[in-house]
Tab-separated table of C-alpha atoms in Angstrom:
chain	number	residue	atom	x	y	z
A	17	UNK	CA	156.071	24.183	140.157
A	18	UNK	CA	159.669	23.193	140.872
A	19	UNK	CA	162.234	23.618	138.103
A	20	UNK	CA	162.182	25.411	134.782
A	21	UNK	CA	160.104	24.342	131.793
A	22	UNK	CA	160.415	24.739	128.030
A	23	UNK	CA	157.627	25.001	125.449
A	24	UNK	CA	157.843	23.938	121.822
A	25	UNK	CA	155.178	24.959	119.298
A	26	UNK	CA	154.938	23.546	115.784
A	27	UNK	CA	152.593	25.484	113.505
A	28	UNK	CA	151.779	23.709	110.245
A	29	UNK	CA	149.400	24.299	107.389
A	30	UNK	CA	146.679	22.078	108.873
A	31	UNK	CA	147.184	22.160	112.649
A	32	UNK	CA	149.391	23.574	115.377
A	33	UNK	CA	150.558	21.596	118.381
A	34	UNK	CA	152.488	22.553	121.497
A	35	UNK	CA	154.303	20.593	124.165
A	36	UNK	CA	155.838	21.506	127.515
A	37	UNK	CA	158.636	19.686	129.292
A	38	UNK	CA	161.580	19.969	131.650
A	39	UNK	CA	165.337	19.883	131.018
A	40	UNK	CA	165.476	16.111	131.593
A	41	UNK	CA	163.154	15.286	128.697
A	42	UNK	CA	159.965	14.748	130.677
A	43	UNK	CA	157.182	15.959	128.382
A	44	UNK	CA	154.277	16.885	130.629
A	45	UNK	CA	151.402	18.015	128.408
A	46	UNK	CA	150.395	18.607	124.816
A	47	UNK	CA	147.895	21.020	123.260
A	48	UNK	CA	146.374	21.266	119.800
A	49	UNK	CA	145.066	24.171	117.728
A	50	UNK	CA	144.225	25.178	114.170
A	51	UNK	CA	146.541	26.135	111.290
A	52	UNK	CA	149.590	28.186	112.247
A	53	UNK	CA	150.651	29.042	108.701
A	54	UNK	CA	151.260	32.756	108.274
A	55	UNK	CA	150.152	32.547	104.645
A	56	UNK	CA	146.748	31.266	105.734
A	57	UNK	CA	145.992	33.241	108.923
A	58	UNK	CA	146.515	36.792	110.152
A	59	UNK	CA	149.053	37.922	112.729
A	60	UNK	CA	146.197	38.591	115.164
A	61	UNK	CA	144.918	35.048	114.686
A	62	UNK	CA	148.423	33.687	115.222
A	63	UNK	CA	148.780	35.726	118.421
A	64	UNK	CA	145.522	34.278	119.743
A	65	UNK	CA	146.494	30.763	118.678
A	66	UNK	CA	149.860	30.809	120.464
A	67	UNK	CA	148.377	32.267	123.641
A	68	UNK	CA	145.568	29.700	123.648
A	69	UNK	CA	148.039	26.837	123.295
A	70	UNK	CA	150.193	28.158	126.130
A	71	UNK	CA	147.102	28.553	128.309
A	72	UNK	CA	146.066	24.952	127.565
A	73	UNK	CA	149.481	23.706	128.656
A	74	UNK	CA	149.356	25.753	131.843
A	75	UNK	CA	145.874	24.456	132.709
A	76	UNK	CA	147.047	20.859	132.311
A	77	UNK	CA	150.270	21.249	134.283
A	78	UNK	CA	149.511	24.013	136.777
A	79	UNK	CA	152.548	25.904	135.467
A	80	UNK	CA	152.738	29.664	134.965
A	81	UNK	CA	154.774	31.812	132.600
A	82	UNK	CA	157.333	32.424	135.343
A	83	UNK	CA	158.136	28.694	135.267
A	84	UNK	CA	158.996	28.847	131.549
A	85	UNK	CA	162.479	29.523	130.285
A	86	UNK	CA	161.772	29.581	126.522
A	87	UNK	CA	158.780	29.375	124.190
A	88	UNK	CA	160.096	28.243	120.813
A	89	UNK	CA	157.459	28.866	118.138
A	90	UNK	CA	158.300	27.124	114.871
A	91	UNK	CA	155.642	28.376	112.477
A	92	UNK	CA	155.010	27.680	108.809
A	93	UNK	CA	155.685	30.793	106.749
A	94	UNK	CA	158.016	32.298	109.371
A	95	UNK	CA	161.301	31.430	107.692
A	96	UNK	CA	162.117	35.021	106.738
A	97	UNK	CA	163.176	37.715	109.170
A	98	UNK	CA	160.371	40.057	108.118
A	99	UNK	CA	157.703	37.494	109.054
A	100	UNK	CA	159.435	36.678	112.323
A	101	UNK	CA	159.547	40.358	113.219
A	102	UNK	CA	155.795	40.656	112.649
A	103	UNK	CA	155.224	37.942	115.255
A	104	UNK	CA	157.535	39.620	117.751
A	105	UNK	CA	155.699	42.909	117.160
A	106	UNK	CA	152.366	41.227	117.898
A	107	UNK	CA	153.691	40.197	121.334
A	108	UNK	CA	155.353	43.528	122.206
A	109	UNK	CA	152.776	44.212	124.928
A	110	UNK	CA	152.773	40.619	126.183
A	111	UNK	CA	154.985	39.116	128.918
A	112	UNK	CA	155.446	36.141	126.559
A	113	UNK	CA	157.752	38.268	124.366
A	114	UNK	CA	160.843	37.931	126.574
A	115	UNK	CA	160.486	34.133	126.460
A	116	UNK	CA	159.600	33.891	122.758
A	117	UNK	CA	161.851	32.631	119.988
A	118	UNK	CA	160.439	32.400	116.461
A	119	UNK	CA	161.659	30.316	113.546
A	120	UNK	CA	160.235	28.369	110.637
A	121	UNK	CA	158.581	25.008	111.264
A	122	UNK	CA	161.231	23.568	108.956
A	123	UNK	CA	163.844	23.981	111.698
A	124	UNK	CA	161.678	22.058	114.163
A	125	UNK	CA	161.114	19.258	111.675
A	126	UNK	CA	164.870	18.946	111.044
A	127	UNK	CA	165.540	18.960	114.785
A	128	UNK	CA	163.068	16.071	115.145
A	129	UNK	CA	165.023	14.049	112.591
A	130	UNK	CA	168.526	14.879	113.825
A	131	UNK	CA	167.927	15.643	117.533
A	132	UNK	CA	168.927	19.217	116.822
A	133	UNK	CA	172.062	18.384	114.893
A	134	UNK	CA	173.005	19.212	111.299
A	135	UNK	CA	171.539	17.301	108.378
A	136	UNK	CA	169.041	17.300	105.544
A	137	UNK	CA	165.265	17.193	105.742
A	138	UNK	CA	162.630	16.306	103.167
A	139	UNK	CA	159.154	17.446	104.164
A	140	UNK	CA	156.018	16.054	102.534
A	141	UNK	CA	153.241	17.544	104.598
A	142	UNK	CA	150.707	20.179	103.615
A	143	UNK	CA	153.672	21.678	101.736
A	144	UNK	CA	156.874	20.145	100.360
A	145	UNK	CA	160.470	21.302	100.730
A	146	UNK	CA	164.062	20.140	101.167
A	147	UNK	CA	165.939	21.940	103.894
A	148	UNK	CA	169.555	21.449	104.871
A	149	UNK	CA	171.671	22.760	107.740
A	150	UNK	CA	175.412	22.204	107.427
A	151	UNK	CA	178.329	24.070	109.026
A	152	UNK	CA	176.081	26.870	110.300
A	153	UNK	CA	174.690	27.436	106.802
A	154	UNK	CA	171.278	26.514	105.439
A	155	UNK	CA	169.914	25.680	102.023
A	156	UNK	CA	166.422	25.006	100.752
A	157	UNK	CA	164.872	23.624	97.593
A	158	UNK	CA	161.159	23.991	96.899
A	159	UNK	CA	158.717	25.213	99.493
A	160	UNK	CA	157.287	27.943	97.300
A	161	UNK	CA	153.777	27.598	98.668
A	162	UNK	CA	150.586	26.222	97.207
A	163	UNK	CA	150.180	28.955	94.569
A	164	UNK	CA	153.685	28.704	93.128
A	165	UNK	CA	154.895	25.222	94.014
A	166	UNK	CA	154.616	22.562	96.736
A	167	UNK	CA	154.706	19.698	94.259
A	168	UNK	CA	155.075	16.487	96.275
A	169	UNK	CA	152.946	17.748	99.146
A	170	UNK	CA	149.704	16.644	100.733
A	171	UNK	CA	148.103	19.635	99.033
A	172	UNK	CA	149.446	18.410	95.676
A	173	UNK	CA	148.084	14.935	96.367
A	174	UNK	CA	144.670	16.273	97.333
A	175	UNK	CA	144.501	18.599	94.344
A	176	UNK	CA	145.301	15.791	91.904
A	177	UNK	CA	142.676	13.598	93.563
A	178	UNK	CA	139.964	16.260	93.286
A	179	UNK	CA	141.008	16.965	89.705
A	180	UNK	CA	140.551	13.272	88.913
A	181	UNK	CA	136.943	13.529	90.136
A	182	UNK	CA	136.298	16.607	87.997
A	183	UNK	CA	137.983	15.014	84.974
A	184	UNK	CA	135.786	11.909	85.307
A	185	UNK	CA	132.758	14.192	85.477
A	186	UNK	CA	133.845	16.094	82.350
A	187	UNK	CA	134.392	12.847	80.443
A	188	UNK	CA	131.121	11.354	81.718
A	189	UNK	CA	133.022	8.475	83.293
A	190	UNK	CA	131.747	6.567	86.334
A	191	UNK	CA	133.520	7.505	89.533
A	192	UNK	CA	135.878	5.089	91.214
A	193	UNK	CA	135.209	4.166	94.838
A	194	UNK	CA	137.864	6.520	96.232
A	195	UNK	CA	136.444	9.359	94.114
A	196	UNK	CA	132.978	8.741	95.519
A	197	UNK	CA	134.496	8.867	99.000
A	198	UNK	CA	135.909	12.310	98.161
A	199	UNK	CA	132.380	13.509	97.416
A	200	UNK	CA	131.190	12.045	100.712
A	201	UNK	CA	134.100	13.687	102.495
A	202	UNK	CA	132.870	17.086	101.311
A	203	UNK	CA	129.242	16.094	101.896
A	204	UNK	CA	128.196	16.713	98.283
A	205	UNK	CA	126.212	14.588	95.826
A	206	UNK	CA	127.926	15.455	92.521
A	207	UNK	CA	131.395	16.608	91.359
A	208	UNK	CA	130.213	20.045	90.239
A	209	UNK	CA	129.277	20.816	93.850
A	210	UNK	CA	132.934	20.467	94.855
A	211	UNK	CA	133.647	23.940	93.478
A	212	UNK	CA	131.408	25.633	96.020
A	213	UNK	CA	132.770	23.514	98.873
A	214	UNK	CA	136.454	23.979	98.073
A	215	UNK	CA	136.421	27.635	97.035
A	216	UNK	CA	134.051	28.514	99.852
A	217	UNK	CA	136.260	26.951	102.520
A	218	UNK	CA	137.847	29.257	105.084
A	219	UNK	CA	141.129	27.379	104.498
A	220	UNK	CA	141.096	25.866	101.025
A	221	UNK	CA	144.634	24.505	101.365
A	222	UNK	CA	143.677	22.445	104.427
A	223	UNK	CA	140.412	21.382	102.769
A	224	UNK	CA	142.184	20.122	99.651
A	225	UNK	CA	144.960	18.445	101.650
A	226	UNK	CA	142.426	16.613	103.797
A	227	UNK	CA	141.408	14.213	101.005
A	228	UNK	CA	144.927	12.817	100.700
A	229	UNK	CA	144.274	9.980	103.138
A	230	UNK	CA	141.403	8.766	100.932
A	231	UNK	CA	143.786	8.397	97.997
A	232	UNK	CA	146.421	6.687	100.126
A	233	UNK	CA	143.879	4.175	101.401
A	234	UNK	CA	143.077	3.282	97.781
A	235	UNK	CA	146.701	3.290	96.626
A	236	UNK	CA	147.204	-0.483	96.498
A	237	UNK	CA	143.910	-1.373	94.774
A	238	UNK	CA	143.090	1.495	92.404
A	239	UNK	CA	145.186	2.337	89.339
A	240	UNK	CA	144.143	5.997	89.263
A	241	UNK	CA	145.000	6.418	92.952
A	242	UNK	CA	148.313	4.634	92.340
A	243	UNK	CA	149.097	7.001	89.449
A	244	UNK	CA	148.314	10.048	91.594
A	245	UNK	CA	150.549	8.851	94.425
A	246	UNK	CA	153.310	7.989	91.942
A	247	UNK	CA	153.167	11.519	90.507
A	248	UNK	CA	153.512	13.031	93.977
A	249	UNK	CA	156.416	10.742	94.871
A	250	UNK	CA	158.201	11.562	91.620
A	251	UNK	CA	157.925	15.259	92.457
A	252	UNK	CA	159.638	14.566	95.801
A	253	UNK	CA	162.400	12.609	94.093
A	254	UNK	CA	162.935	15.516	91.710
A	255	UNK	CA	163.330	17.818	94.713
A	256	UNK	CA	166.114	15.551	95.964
A	257	UNK	CA	167.764	15.604	92.538
A	258	UNK	CA	167.763	19.399	92.612
A	259	UNK	CA	169.404	19.430	96.047
A	260	UNK	CA	171.630	16.383	95.523
A	261	UNK	CA	174.959	18.226	95.175
A	262	UNK	CA	174.367	20.030	98.493
A	263	UNK	CA	173.362	16.992	100.571
A	264	UNK	CA	175.913	15.589	103.006
A	265	UNK	CA	176.096	11.891	102.059
A	266	UNK	CA	177.477	10.965	105.501
A	267	UNK	CA	174.187	11.837	107.230
A	268	UNK	CA	170.694	10.409	106.681
A	269	UNK	CA	167.965	12.382	104.960
A	270	UNK	CA	165.151	12.788	107.481
A	271	UNK	CA	161.678	12.207	106.019
A	272	UNK	CA	159.045	14.290	107.756
A	273	UNK	CA	155.399	15.177	107.256
A	274	UNK	CA	151.949	13.690	107.070
A	275	UNK	CA	152.495	11.733	103.863
A	276	UNK	CA	155.444	9.854	105.361
A	277	UNK	CA	153.372	8.975	108.426
A	278	UNK	CA	151.324	6.756	106.108
A	279	UNK	CA	153.181	3.424	106.045
A	280	UNK	CA	152.071	2.522	102.510
A	281	UNK	CA	153.309	5.831	101.121
A	282	UNK	CA	156.517	5.658	103.155
A	283	UNK	CA	157.425	2.135	102.083
A	284	UNK	CA	156.708	2.794	98.403
A	285	UNK	CA	158.686	6.030	98.497
A	286	UNK	CA	161.746	4.615	100.263
A	287	UNK	CA	161.979	1.831	97.671
A	288	UNK	CA	162.093	4.420	94.901
A	289	UNK	CA	164.423	6.612	96.958
A	290	UNK	CA	166.965	3.797	97.505
A	291	UNK	CA	166.863	2.841	93.836
A	292	UNK	CA	167.329	6.417	92.617
A	293	UNK	CA	169.885	7.484	95.238
A	294	UNK	CA	171.796	4.386	96.441
A	295	UNK	CA	174.388	6.495	98.295
A	296	UNK	CA	171.763	8.240	100.453
A	297	UNK	CA	170.010	6.825	103.507
A	298	UNK	CA	166.458	7.780	104.435
A	299	UNK	CA	165.491	8.083	108.086
A	300	UNK	CA	162.044	8.411	109.623
A	301	UNK	CA	162.048	10.491	112.837
A	302	UNK	CA	160.655	8.847	115.964
A	303	UNK	CA	159.464	12.172	117.351
A	304	UNK	CA	157.327	14.952	115.888
A	305	UNK	CA	158.138	18.486	114.813
A	306	UNK	CA	156.446	19.652	117.998
A	307	UNK	CA	159.079	17.825	120.020
A	308	UNK	CA	161.671	19.218	117.608
A	309	UNK	CA	160.552	22.720	118.625
A	310	UNK	CA	160.924	21.706	122.288
A	311	UNK	CA	164.476	20.501	121.535
A	312	UNK	CA	165.263	23.862	119.957
A	313	UNK	CA	163.892	25.557	123.080
A	314	UNK	CA	166.328	23.485	125.167
A	315	UNK	CA	169.181	24.412	122.826
A	316	UNK	CA	168.378	28.099	123.363
A	317	UNK	CA	169.330	27.469	126.989
A	318	UNK	CA	172.424	25.508	125.886
A	319	UNK	CA	171.100	22.313	127.453
A	320	UNK	CA	172.789	19.161	126.186
A	321	UNK	CA	170.370	16.482	124.996
A	322	UNK	CA	172.105	13.310	126.166
A	323	UNK	CA	171.088	9.756	125.287
A	324	UNK	CA	169.157	9.286	128.572
A	325	UNK	CA	167.287	12.541	127.874
A	326	UNK	CA	166.470	11.313	124.361
A	327	UNK	CA	165.061	8.088	125.794
A	328	UNK	CA	162.918	10.012	128.267
A	329	UNK	CA	161.630	12.279	125.495
A	330	UNK	CA	160.673	9.287	123.348
A	331	UNK	CA	158.973	7.501	126.240
A	332	UNK	CA	156.959	10.492	127.444
A	333	UNK	CA	156.087	11.568	123.898
A	334	UNK	CA	154.556	8.168	123.188
A	335	UNK	CA	152.269	8.672	126.179
A	336	UNK	CA	151.124	12.092	124.921
A	337	UNK	CA	151.019	11.414	121.201
A	338	UNK	CA	147.577	9.823	121.205
A	339	UNK	CA	146.055	13.024	122.579
A	340	UNK	CA	146.639	14.961	119.340
A	341	UNK	CA	145.565	12.448	116.697
């Protein structure tokens, strides 16, 4: 294959996606895998996952590792040097190592919102965090994981929804339609059976997060669903309040993650956001964290992402995006 290629990998709590493209912004193929969160899978599983994704991209494009300049792996749970080093150690016998750069998925998400430039990011995905990068320094608020935090996340939303089912059961109240759909989602007949399903799941965080869309679909009609969504949105607004003094008011706050991809949630949240913080502007990225990881791969090679390159990235990403839904 003529010319060098760059690979971006975005490993989240629910799924991991990878994309390959050239220096002119032509994205050529996309691949999808399971969770890439280091708190949910082992290093060996992560090693297999990354290699499988790279192999998928090579099969689709006919490329080989010699064609690749950088593999930028932005993985959930890899924001500390100790975790990053574990990943590098796993690849010490692999030819991928010399191409590999590891960072947290937060960096890829910010790059998707700012095209690799400085700014502030609010993530509401499986987890929830505010991350800022200004003048070569970073700050973060939240993001303490599902056991210690992540209020405002898809996991938080799902947990509150399941709790509402269990609370109705305890109080001998009839289930609302969205609560019945949660039972159907887990393929159980009664709320007490949820315990076995959720606790017996190989990835309970992903299982709990997966019911969020059911709540969001009921948001406009059901008062309990509306209350749950409101609680999650308030938690996100409180994250912003905690970070407010560190946010650069001259740059938009990029909103990233699965919850913001839901238009109903996004519109309701931005109304509350604008009312609470009139001097801040919210921005919804037009590209994914996977493409953000690809941008960071380009930056490793000091490649300038010009406006024409941005347009090409957006155009080719739209063609690939449907393959990972």
